[in-house]
Amino acid sequence: MIGQPAPELDVAQWFNTPEPLTIAGLRGKIVVLHAFQMLCPGCVRSGLPQAQRIAALFSPKEVAVIGIHTVFEHHEAMTPVSLAAFIHEYRLGFPIAVDRPGGDGPIPRTMAAYQMRGTPSLVLIDRDGMIRRHSFGAEEDLQVGAEIAFLLTQARHPEE
Amino acid sequence: MIGQPAPELDVAQWFNTPEPLTIAGLRGKIVVLHAFQMLCPGCVRSGLPQAQRIAALFSPKEVAVIGIHTVFEHHEAMTPVSLAAFIHEYRLGFPIAVDRPGGDGPIPRTMAAYQMRGTPSLVLIDRDGMIRRHSFGAEEDLQVGAEIAFLLTQARHPEE
Amino acid sequence: MIGQPAPELDVAQWFNTPEPLTIAGLRGKIVVLHAFQMLCPGCVRSGLPQAQRIAALFSPKEVAVIGIHTVFEHHEAMTPVSLAAFIHEYRLGFPIAVDRPGGDGPIPRTMAAYQMRGTPSLVLIDRDGMIRRHSFGAEEDLQVGAEIAFLLTQARHPEE
Amino acid sequence: MIGQPAPELDVAQWFNTPEPLTIAGLRGKIVVLHAFQMLCPGCVRSGLPQAQRIAALFSPKEVAVIGIHTVFEHHEAMTPVSLAAFIHEYRLGFPIAVDRPGGDGPIPRTMAAYQMRGTPSLVLIDRDGMIRRHSFGAEEDLQVGAEIAFLLTQARHPEE
């Protein structure tokens, strides 16, 4: 999906933000979309700490880090109530959305729209709302830092 | 509680064992009792991996590693249903019990009986069912390995 | 020294390069100058592995990673002969120079010219040969990756 | 060599001890003999930190941790002068001996007598001076702690 417009978030609930966020509303910022499940060991070990480091390093005026809880297995085990405690215990401070359950099948809607293969997944969206990176699994900080910086240097294109 | 008889487990449910375990029934073995909460970061990072290493190193005929899910906060977030998924995702293979909720107050019954201060907690019980170590927080592998070994060298006392 | 021209390297010997490198000769590339001592624990633990990750991630046509062995203590213990074995054992693949001993005092010449405070030190030099970052101690990969990327997006200025 | 008497140390120099140590003179204590080379990455990363943890945990009256610098390659790079700086920089506090160079060939004498395969190597010697463990490579703290504890529980046999 690299180079395509980022699908709008279709989510059921938000944490850590006074009001819902949208991809459209974040136009002009770089969006770092981190998809995770609270009981995914790779997310807890590498993905979420990386998202926290990104949120700590870059200005929120320039880079919006958004977590999205894309539950596609053990649905009954990873409810919003459990997620709320997880966010509290792991001191996650960036906005986190609960992906909306899919109509049929276990894959939630935003995860499906982004064609994610599992968790953790990382999507980088540029100032124009275009997907510029889409990856699955642990990523090197050095590379992610470089890619965010590249996007930061690119001006927003005027909309027609 | 060092030197005192280990209180019997008062638990509501078991995972990873065909039938319930009791302190009394484990007489003759060293018991490594690891108390945790599935959303406790220190348990996920250090306590549970250590319990897994203990279970992998020592013979289960000599050393019984038992996890006990002592939920004392966020009760609605750490239900047995969520715990089941957690055990699956983190590949925990040793027997794990769900501590029985307390009658009044947030502290579950076994946690209260053992006077645990929080999670992770580690209790070592000797072949005679006596508590020989009782600690709270991360513990060094070198020391825990040594303490288990000391207990292993001690013969069981004949019951009178 | 941020914003000033990078002093030329004044070194006694090179490893991992068929011929000596100079700051002047690298004009047009980003230069990552990593100053270390082979017996500095912080260099072995964090600085040198980071330099290796940088060399592995970025194209050598765009980013030149250069190690410089700036011995300012234990001179007799960290000779070029010992450094050669260190480079071999730690599988360091990027060019490494031996800083030239100072005339008087323990500080070698390039270390003095760059006013480095100790090891590890990291200096980032832009395509025009200007110092853009100068730091001492362990640095976050995320930040270093971002800073290199920023420099990569900047065109070289025509020389007058 | 498990079960055989530990060969006497044949070394050229000592650090961190007012007078030379011998296997014979340590009879009655457990001896943890850690063989390393200062430019061996596995020794720096895992073997030496483990030796330091052992020295910190057990009483020196019961457990004698001894490092032995068994240089079998890059001899000119790992001289006693370099070792002295290494010991200082890495804050190694236990007694360390320099293995005596072999008459012919690169293998030093104590390393040969113990038939070590490389570095890091770990040898555990019981109170009677018998080798009880002999291993090459990284070892788990849990297991090493247990093995030292087992040896500590065994009384010294009367000499005949």
XYZ file of C-alpha atoms in Angstrom:
640
model
C 0.000 0.000 0.000
C 3.079 2.205 -0.131
C 2.286 5.412 -1.982
C -1.460 5.110 -1.519
C -3.694 7.309 0.617
C -3.939 6.085 4.207
C -7.419 4.686 4.890
C -9.378 6.541 7.536
C -9.321 5.004 11.044
C -12.479 3.053 11.863
C -12.334 2.684 15.610
C -14.681 2.150 18.518
C -12.988 3.953 21.381
C -10.044 6.197 22.276
C -7.658 6.501 25.213
C -5.248 9.332 26.035
C -6.949 11.950 23.899
C -9.720 14.382 24.771
C -11.381 13.790 21.397
C -11.170 11.296 18.553
C -8.384 11.673 16.018
C -8.669 11.127 12.285
C -6.148 10.690 9.526
C -7.803 13.590 7.736
C -7.502 15.821 10.771
C -3.795 15.069 11.093
C -2.994 16.245 7.573
C 0.176 18.333 7.800
C 1.761 16.105 10.441
C 3.676 12.874 10.087
C 1.569 10.046 11.522
C 3.249 7.047 13.134
C 0.584 4.372 13.368
C 1.581 1.505 15.622
C -0.759 -1.488 15.559
C -0.509 -3.846 18.526
C -2.296 -6.343 20.709
C -1.798 -6.083 24.451
C -1.027 -9.811 24.757
C 1.431 -9.914 21.835
C 4.905 -10.500 23.340
C 6.728 -8.834 20.425
C 4.587 -5.708 20.863
C 5.324 -5.519 24.575
C 9.029 -6.197 24.138
C 9.870 -4.074 21.101
C 7.003 -2.369 19.293
C 5.406 -0.384 22.099
C 8.694 0.727 23.700
C 9.754 1.972 20.272
C 6.491 3.886 19.884
C 7.102 5.465 23.283
C 10.622 6.486 22.297
C 9.286 8.056 19.080
C 6.663 9.990 21.029
C 9.341 11.192 23.458
C 11.829 12.278 20.800
C 9.759 14.096 18.203
C 7.543 17.100 18.796
C 3.847 16.163 18.853
C 3.259 19.228 16.699
C 5.217 17.539 13.943
C 4.826 13.814 14.570
C 1.610 12.204 15.825
C 2.183 8.783 17.370
C -1.026 6.747 17.447
C -1.467 3.284 18.847
C -4.226 1.106 17.508
C -5.343 -2.012 19.337
C -6.028 -4.374 16.460
C -7.348 -7.478 18.181
C -7.564 -10.348 15.729
C -7.316 -13.286 18.145
C -8.300 -13.968 21.781
C -10.970 -11.272 21.414
C -12.577 -12.072 24.742
C -9.189 -11.713 26.458
C -8.269 -8.287 25.146
C -11.306 -6.152 25.786
C -11.180 -2.361 26.193
C -11.412 -2.838 29.951
C -8.240 -4.917 29.939
C -6.580 -2.516 27.537
C -7.266 0.394 29.881
C -5.379 -1.353 32.678
C -2.574 -2.303 30.292
C -2.166 1.320 29.171
C -2.047 2.407 32.798
C 0.447 -0.237 33.929
C 2.807 0.243 30.976
C 2.602 4.051 31.270
C 1.671 4.528 27.606
C 1.084 8.222 27.065
C 0.235 8.592 23.376
C -3.307 8.380 21.955
C -4.538 4.796 21.511
C -7.624 3.681 19.622
C -9.540 0.411 19.772
C -9.969 -0.955 16.285
C -13.620 -1.643 15.459
C -14.516 -5.350 15.310
C -15.076 -6.689 11.814
C -18.516 -7.648 10.600
C -17.612 -11.199 9.774
C -14.372 -12.824 10.754
C -11.806 -12.026 13.421
C -9.967 -9.175 11.684
C -10.988 -5.697 12.877
C -11.833 -2.987 10.356
C -8.838 -0.681 10.360
C -6.446 -3.621 10.379
C -8.266 -4.967 7.314
C -8.311 -1.606 5.555
C -4.549 -1.299 6.017
C -3.985 -4.940 5.022
C -1.840 -5.554 8.081
C -0.362 -9.024 8.428
C -0.232 -9.140 12.226
C 1.180 -7.308 15.220
C 3.299 -5.326 15.735
C 2.813 -3.393 12.501
C 4.188 0.055 11.822
C 2.772 2.475 9.278
C 4.293 5.863 8.482
C 2.012 8.413 6.851
C 3.317 11.643 5.348
C 1.970 15.174 5.650
C -0.288 14.576 2.654
C -1.851 11.479 4.183
C 0.005 9.024 1.964
C 1.409 5.742 3.288
C 5.195 5.810 3.025
C 6.141 2.771 5.099
C 4.242 -0.352 6.030
C 6.037 -3.075 7.965
C 5.370 -6.079 10.169
C 7.586 -7.176 13.064
C 10.428 -5.569 14.984
C 12.075 -2.592 13.312
C 15.450 -0.961 13.940
C 15.301 2.392 15.728
C 18.024 3.775 13.484
C 15.971 3.103 10.373
C 12.652 4.274 11.769
C 14.275 7.452 13.051
C 15.763 8.107 9.615
C 12.479 7.495 7.830
C 10.514 9.822 10.095
C 13.173 12.472 9.579
C 12.967 12.103 5.790
C 9.232 12.649 5.939
C 9.677 15.649 8.212
C 11.803 17.382 5.604
C 9.103 17.099 2.976
C 6.713 19.994 2.644
C 3.006 19.407 2.439
C 1.629 19.549 -1.049
C -1.147 22.043 -1.631
C -4.485 20.333 -2.065
C -6.217 20.980 -5.309
C 7.257 -15.975 57.346
C 10.642 -17.596 56.811
C 10.812 -20.858 58.698
C 7.050 -21.231 59.013
C 4.865 -23.817 57.311
C 3.685 -22.702 53.875
C -0.043 -21.937 53.919
C -2.139 -24.138 51.673
C -3.066 -22.674 48.274
C -6.615 -21.310 48.155
C -7.275 -20.980 44.449
C -10.218 -20.897 42.076
C -8.846 -22.451 38.900
C -5.799 -24.155 37.386
C -4.023 -24.061 34.032
C -1.390 -26.434 32.686
C -2.140 -29.276 35.063
C -4.569 -32.164 34.738
C -5.566 -31.827 38.350
C -5.237 -29.287 41.154
C -1.992 -29.133 43.076
C -1.604 -28.602 46.791
C 1.302 -27.676 48.996
C 0.576 -30.802 51.021
C 0.645 -32.993 47.936
C 4.030 -31.611 46.893
C 5.716 -32.576 50.167
C 9.077 -34.064 49.254
C 9.703 -31.638 46.415
C 11.047 -28.106 46.433
C 8.224 -25.729 45.522
C 8.984 -22.508 43.666
C 5.912 -20.344 44.038
C 5.902 -17.389 41.689
C 3.150 -14.828 42.269
C 2.382 -12.517 39.367
C -0.207 -10.399 37.631
C -0.444 -10.634 33.858
C -0.400 -6.822 33.476
C 2.512 -6.248 35.864
C 5.471 -5.088 33.710
C 8.102 -6.364 36.151
C 6.506 -9.822 36.102
C 6.499 -9.931 32.306
C 10.028 -8.603 32.015
C 11.823 -10.498 34.759
C 9.728 -12.655 37.080
C 7.981 -14.936 34.611
C 11.027 -15.471 32.352
C 12.951 -16.474 35.477
C 10.216 -18.924 36.472
C 10.407 -20.422 32.983
C 14.161 -20.794 33.232
C 13.798 -22.519 36.610
C 11.208 -24.911 35.180
C 13.505 -25.660 32.223
C 16.632 -26.243 34.323
C 15.475 -28.368 37.239
C 13.729 -31.714 37.049
C 10.001 -31.445 37.745
C 10.424 -34.547 39.905
C 12.572 -32.481 42.250
C 11.409 -28.913 41.792
C 7.773 -27.900 41.242
C 7.412 -24.467 39.693
C 3.951 -23.025 40.308
C 2.630 -19.712 39.098
C -0.131 -18.029 41.018
C -2.120 -15.197 39.512
C -2.616 -12.929 42.519
C -4.776 -10.141 41.152
C -5.004 -7.308 43.661
C -5.768 -4.407 41.282
C -7.556 -3.973 37.934
C -9.581 -7.096 38.771
C -11.936 -6.657 35.836
C -8.948 -6.427 33.460
C -7.197 -9.628 34.510
C -9.882 -12.255 34.461
C -9.184 -15.955 33.988
C -10.242 -15.610 30.339
C -7.551 -13.012 29.741
C -5.049 -15.040 31.730
C -5.664 -18.058 29.497
C -4.696 -16.060 26.411
C -1.695 -14.588 28.224
C -0.441 -18.069 29.157
C -0.853 -19.176 25.560
C 0.865 -16.164 24.008
C 3.811 -16.161 26.421
C 4.220 -19.935 26.123
C 4.133 -20.518 29.866
C 4.333 -24.247 30.439
C 4.302 -24.696 34.216
C 1.146 -25.080 36.316
C -0.579 -21.787 37.069
C -3.376 -21.193 39.565
C -5.820 -18.326 39.853
C -5.775 -16.993 43.404
C -9.254 -16.942 44.964
C -10.753 -13.443 45.353
C -10.820 -12.189 48.926
C -14.065 -11.835 50.823
C -13.628 -8.169 51.495
C -10.987 -6.026 49.903
C -8.912 -6.375 46.782
C -6.280 -8.839 48.056
C -6.899 -12.445 47.033
C -6.748 -15.218 49.604
C -3.454 -16.978 48.946
C -1.658 -13.666 48.531
C -3.038 -12.615 51.918
C -2.143 -15.910 53.580
C 1.452 -15.566 52.378
C 1.558 -11.865 53.332
C 2.896 -10.937 49.907
C 3.651 -7.253 49.354
C 3.011 -7.169 45.607
C 4.061 -8.780 42.348
C 6.341 -10.367 41.375
C 6.869 -12.305 44.587
C 8.931 -15.438 44.913
C 8.504 -18.043 47.637
C 10.730 -21.093 48.042
C 9.309 -23.979 50.037
C 11.425 -26.900 51.175
C 10.685 -30.630 51.062
C 9.026 -30.412 54.449
C 6.644 -27.671 53.356
C 8.449 -24.890 55.212
C 8.963 -21.421 53.711
C 12.681 -20.797 53.207
C 12.640 -17.673 51.068
C 10.086 -14.951 50.601
C 10.945 -11.980 48.404
C 9.348 -9.175 46.440
C 10.719 -7.737 43.178
C 13.336 -8.863 40.692
C 15.775 -11.480 41.937
C 19.172 -12.491 40.596
C 19.269 -15.830 38.797
C 22.584 -16.670 40.419
C 21.134 -16.353 43.893
C 17.845 -18.101 43.174
C 19.714 -20.971 41.520
C 21.946 -21.284 44.557
C 19.034 -21.250 46.986
C 17.101 -23.910 45.113
C 20.230 -26.041 45.024
C 20.727 -25.669 48.778
C 17.191 -26.867 49.375
C 17.686 -29.771 46.995
C 20.576 -31.054 49.080
C 18.456 -31.237 52.209
C 16.724 -34.505 52.965
C 13.063 -34.587 53.909
C 12.458 -34.911 57.613
C 10.355 -37.857 58.667
C 6.912 -36.752 59.792
C 6.041 -37.708 63.304
C 31.914 23.674 17.502
C 28.501 23.178 15.957
C 28.312 25.084 12.687
C 32.068 25.325 12.280
C 34.181 23.607 9.646
C 35.334 20.156 10.744
C 39.073 20.159 11.449
C 41.115 17.891 9.203
C 42.011 14.473 10.649
C 45.572 14.298 11.954
C 46.198 10.593 12.258
C 49.102 8.181 12.297
C 47.677 5.012 10.759
C 44.573 3.568 9.100
C 42.770 0.230 9.203
C 40.063 -1.064 6.857
C 40.803 1.295 4.009
C 43.210 0.941 1.079
C 44.259 4.568 1.415
C 44.009 7.350 3.969
C 40.787 9.312 4.181
C 40.448 13.034 4.738
C 37.588 15.281 5.705
C 38.282 17.293 2.571
C 38.145 14.229 0.364
C 34.768 13.224 1.810
C 33.094 16.518 0.878
C 29.720 15.657 -0.585
C 29.107 12.801 1.863
C 27.790 12.837 5.403
C 30.636 11.878 7.743
C 29.879 10.015 10.974
C 33.004 10.342 13.089
C 33.003 7.986 16.041
C 35.814 8.524 18.553
C 36.574 5.599 20.843
C 39.168 3.829 22.927
C 39.348 0.046 22.666
C 39.356 -0.351 26.470
C 36.482 2.070 27.090
C 33.522 -0.049 28.294
C 30.909 2.436 27.069
C 32.452 2.368 23.592
C 32.410 -1.416 23.451
C 28.882 -1.659 24.843
C 27.105 1.115 22.970
C 29.209 3.414 20.800
C 30.892 0.931 18.484
C 27.808 -1.284 17.981
C 25.905 1.867 17.020
C 28.624 2.837 14.538
C 28.376 -0.646 13.028
C 24.603 -0.343 12.713
C 24.993 3.030 10.996
C 27.519 1.577 8.563
C 25.182 -1.334 7.842
C 22.066 0.787 7.296
C 23.230 3.705 5.173
C 24.925 3.498 1.796
C 28.670 4.151 2.018
C 28.228 6.318 -1.072
C 26.155 8.691 1.025
C 27.351 8.201 4.590
C 30.992 7.610 5.551
C 31.385 6.034 8.981
C 34.865 6.600 10.363
C 36.217 5.366 13.652
C 39.035 7.234 15.300
C 41.043 5.693 18.111
C 41.611 8.681 20.369
C 43.792 7.278 23.125
C 44.089 9.768 25.967
C 44.869 7.380 28.847
C 46.613 4.000 29.250
C 48.598 4.811 26.106
C 50.926 1.863 26.511
C 47.920 -0.482 26.759
C 46.134 0.596 23.597
C 48.790 0.525 20.929
C 48.033 0.073 17.225
C 49.045 -3.589 17.540
C 46.376 -4.144 20.185
C 43.863 -2.132 18.197
C 44.407 -4.343 15.165
C 43.433 -7.432 17.165
C 40.471 -5.593 18.678
C 39.190 -4.619 15.223
C 39.535 -8.228 14.097
C 37.843 -9.768 17.121
C 34.933 -7.314 17.181
C 34.472 -7.598 13.410
C 34.592 -3.851 12.839
C 34.366 -3.251 9.108
C 34.433 0.519 8.663
C 37.617 2.589 8.256
C 39.386 3.295 11.534
C 42.215 5.757 12.097
C 44.717 6.011 14.929
C 44.720 9.549 16.273
C 48.223 11.062 16.270
C 49.773 11.401 19.742
C 49.901 14.964 21.016
C 53.190 16.801 21.338
C 52.803 17.469 25.011
C 50.153 15.950 27.210
C 48.054 12.848 26.858
C 45.410 14.154 24.430
C 45.976 13.136 20.806
C 45.813 15.738 18.060
C 42.469 15.129 16.348
C 40.742 14.705 19.684
C 42.161 18.072 20.720
C 41.236 19.770 17.449
C 37.637 18.597 17.848
C 37.604 19.538 21.554
C 36.225 16.131 22.472
C 35.501 15.560 26.160
C 36.107 11.816 26.224
C 34.991 8.577 24.627
C 32.676 7.644 23.058
C 32.156 10.873 21.149
C 30.065 11.240 18.033
C 30.489 13.970 15.447
C 28.233 14.407 12.433
C 29.633 16.398 9.526
C 27.493 17.580 6.636
C 28.186 17.467 2.893
C 29.901 20.830 3.123
C 32.299 19.696 5.819
C 30.552 21.550 8.627
C 30.074 20.063 12.113
C 26.362 19.597 12.778
C 26.424 17.453 15.882
C 29.016 16.936 18.571
C 28.156 14.740 21.535
C 29.767 12.740 24.307
C 28.370 9.504 25.759
C 25.708 7.048 24.665
C 23.234 8.326 22.095
C 19.804 7.044 21.122
C 19.639 5.257 17.773
C 16.339 6.936 16.974
C 17.847 10.383 17.297
C 21.095 9.630 15.507
C 19.164 8.020 12.646
C 16.963 11.083 12.369
C 19.899 13.471 12.389
C 21.775 11.594 9.691
C 18.623 11.554 7.594
C 18.176 15.306 7.993
C 21.708 15.865 6.751
C 21.135 13.505 3.841
C 18.263 15.616 2.598
C 20.419 18.709 2.400
C 22.125 19.432 -0.895
C 25.781 20.336 -1.005
C 26.438 24.013 -1.341
C 28.522 25.075 -4.304
C 31.974 26.150 -3.251
C 32.881 29.654 -4.128
C 38.610 -33.862 33.195
C 35.564 -33.939 35.443
C 36.374 -35.807 38.635
C 40.117 -35.405 38.299
C 42.402 -33.301 40.475
C 42.678 -29.707 39.250
C 46.146 -29.060 37.812
C 48.170 -26.447 39.644
C 48.144 -22.945 38.117
C 51.280 -22.163 36.135
C 51.169 -18.407 35.773
C 53.537 -15.526 35.217
C 51.920 -12.649 37.064
C 49.034 -11.720 39.342
C 46.677 -8.765 39.677
C 44.318 -7.915 42.543
C 46.018 -10.086 45.141
C 48.845 -9.265 47.539
C 50.450 -12.645 46.917
C 50.169 -15.470 44.411
C 47.358 -17.966 44.810
C 47.572 -21.698 44.267
C 45.023 -24.425 43.837
C 46.682 -26.253 46.714
C 46.448 -23.208 48.962
C 42.725 -22.837 48.247
C 41.900 -26.369 49.438
C 38.775 -26.090 51.557
C 37.181 -23.426 49.362
C 35.222 -23.747 46.148
C 37.308 -22.352 43.302
C 35.620 -20.700 40.326
C 38.253 -20.504 37.621
C 37.237 -18.230 34.774
C 39.533 -18.304 31.742
C 39.306 -15.324 29.401
C 41.078 -13.149 26.890
C 40.637 -9.393 27.180
C 39.819 -9.072 23.464
C 37.326 -11.964 23.387
C 33.857 -10.412 22.850
C 32.027 -13.302 24.528
C 34.210 -12.910 27.619
C 33.526 -9.176 27.837
C 29.815 -9.572 27.201
C 28.949 -12.598 29.331
C 31.823 -14.461 30.990
C 33.474 -11.678 32.966
C 30.225 -10.030 34.125
C 29.134 -13.457 35.379
C 32.416 -13.896 37.245
C 31.884 -10.483 38.842
C 28.370 -11.441 39.910
C 29.675 -14.669 41.443
C 32.356 -12.767 43.345
C 29.742 -10.300 44.591
C 27.220 -12.928 45.700
C 29.278 -15.567 47.493
C 31.551 -15.006 50.467
C 35.228 -15.003 49.484
C 35.818 -17.171 52.536
C 33.791 -19.907 50.854
C 34.153 -19.268 47.130
C 37.357 -18.054 45.479
C 36.760 -16.483 42.058
C 39.933 -16.451 39.998
C 40.358 -15.054 36.519
C 43.071 -16.409 34.303
C 44.160 -14.582 31.186
C 44.786 -17.463 28.808
C 46.084 -15.750 25.690
C 46.239 -18.191 22.818
C 45.993 -15.744 19.882
C 47.018 -12.128 19.197
C 49.718 -12.530 21.860
C 51.360 -9.229 21.063
C 47.989 -7.468 21.462
C 47.095 -8.787 24.899
C 50.171 -8.192 26.984
C 50.106 -7.801 30.764
C 50.372 -4.044 30.315
C 47.174 -4.006 28.273
C 45.523 -6.395 30.692
C 46.271 -4.063 33.597
C 44.378 -1.234 31.883
C 41.536 -3.582 30.957
C 41.176 -4.707 34.590
C 41.104 -1.080 35.685
C 38.600 0.094 33.093
C 36.208 -2.832 33.584
C 36.474 -2.556 37.381
C 37.357 -6.233 37.842
C 37.986 -6.806 41.518
C 38.786 -10.503 41.863
C 42.312 -11.980 41.600
C 43.478 -12.425 38.005
C 46.529 -14.346 36.847
C 48.402 -14.198 33.556
C 48.768 -17.699 32.176
C 52.407 -18.569 31.450
C 53.245 -18.708 27.720
C 53.731 -22.207 26.374
C 57.158 -23.433 25.392
C 56.186 -24.257 21.853
C 52.956 -23.224 20.253
C 50.421 -20.538 21.083
C 48.593 -22.263 23.949
C 49.676 -21.092 27.413
C 50.529 -23.641 30.083
C 47.551 -23.590 32.443
C 45.134 -23.545 29.533
C 46.886 -26.627 28.150
C 46.956 -28.403 31.499
C 43.194 -27.884 31.869
C 42.571 -28.866 28.228
C 40.462 -25.768 27.657
C 38.949 -25.397 24.210
C 38.865 -21.590 24.105
C 37.516 -18.585 25.957
C 35.436 -18.047 27.962
C 35.899 -21.301 29.892
C 34.563 -21.967 33.350
C 35.983 -24.553 35.749
C 34.493 -25.328 39.149
C 36.787 -26.995 41.662
C 35.514 -28.478 44.905
C 36.909 -28.210 48.424
C 39.117 -31.222 47.796
C 40.667 -29.712 44.693
C 38.738 -31.909 42.247
C 37.304 -30.558 38.970
C 33.513 -30.758 39.094
C 32.559 -28.679 36.069
C 34.430 -27.763 32.925
C 32.629 -25.798 30.243
C 33.271 -23.589 27.240
C 31.090 -20.662 26.174
C 28.289 -18.716 27.824
C 26.667 -20.371 30.828
C 23.337 -19.686 32.500
C 23.542 -17.910 35.857
C 20.814 -20.126 37.259
C 22.808 -23.275 36.560
C 26.166 -21.924 37.691
C 24.593 -20.644 40.899
C 23.077 -24.047 41.540
C 26.334 -25.877 40.892
C 28.349 -23.649 43.196
C 25.710 -24.138 45.880
C 25.857 -27.925 45.489
C 29.618 -27.827 45.990
C 29.243 -25.560 49.013
C 27.100 -28.139 50.756
C 29.754 -30.803 50.459
C 32.197 -31.172 53.323
C 35.908 -31.414 52.687
C 37.239 -34.919 52.792
C 40.032 -35.567 55.256
C 43.348 -36.009 53.508
C 45.041 -39.288 54.124
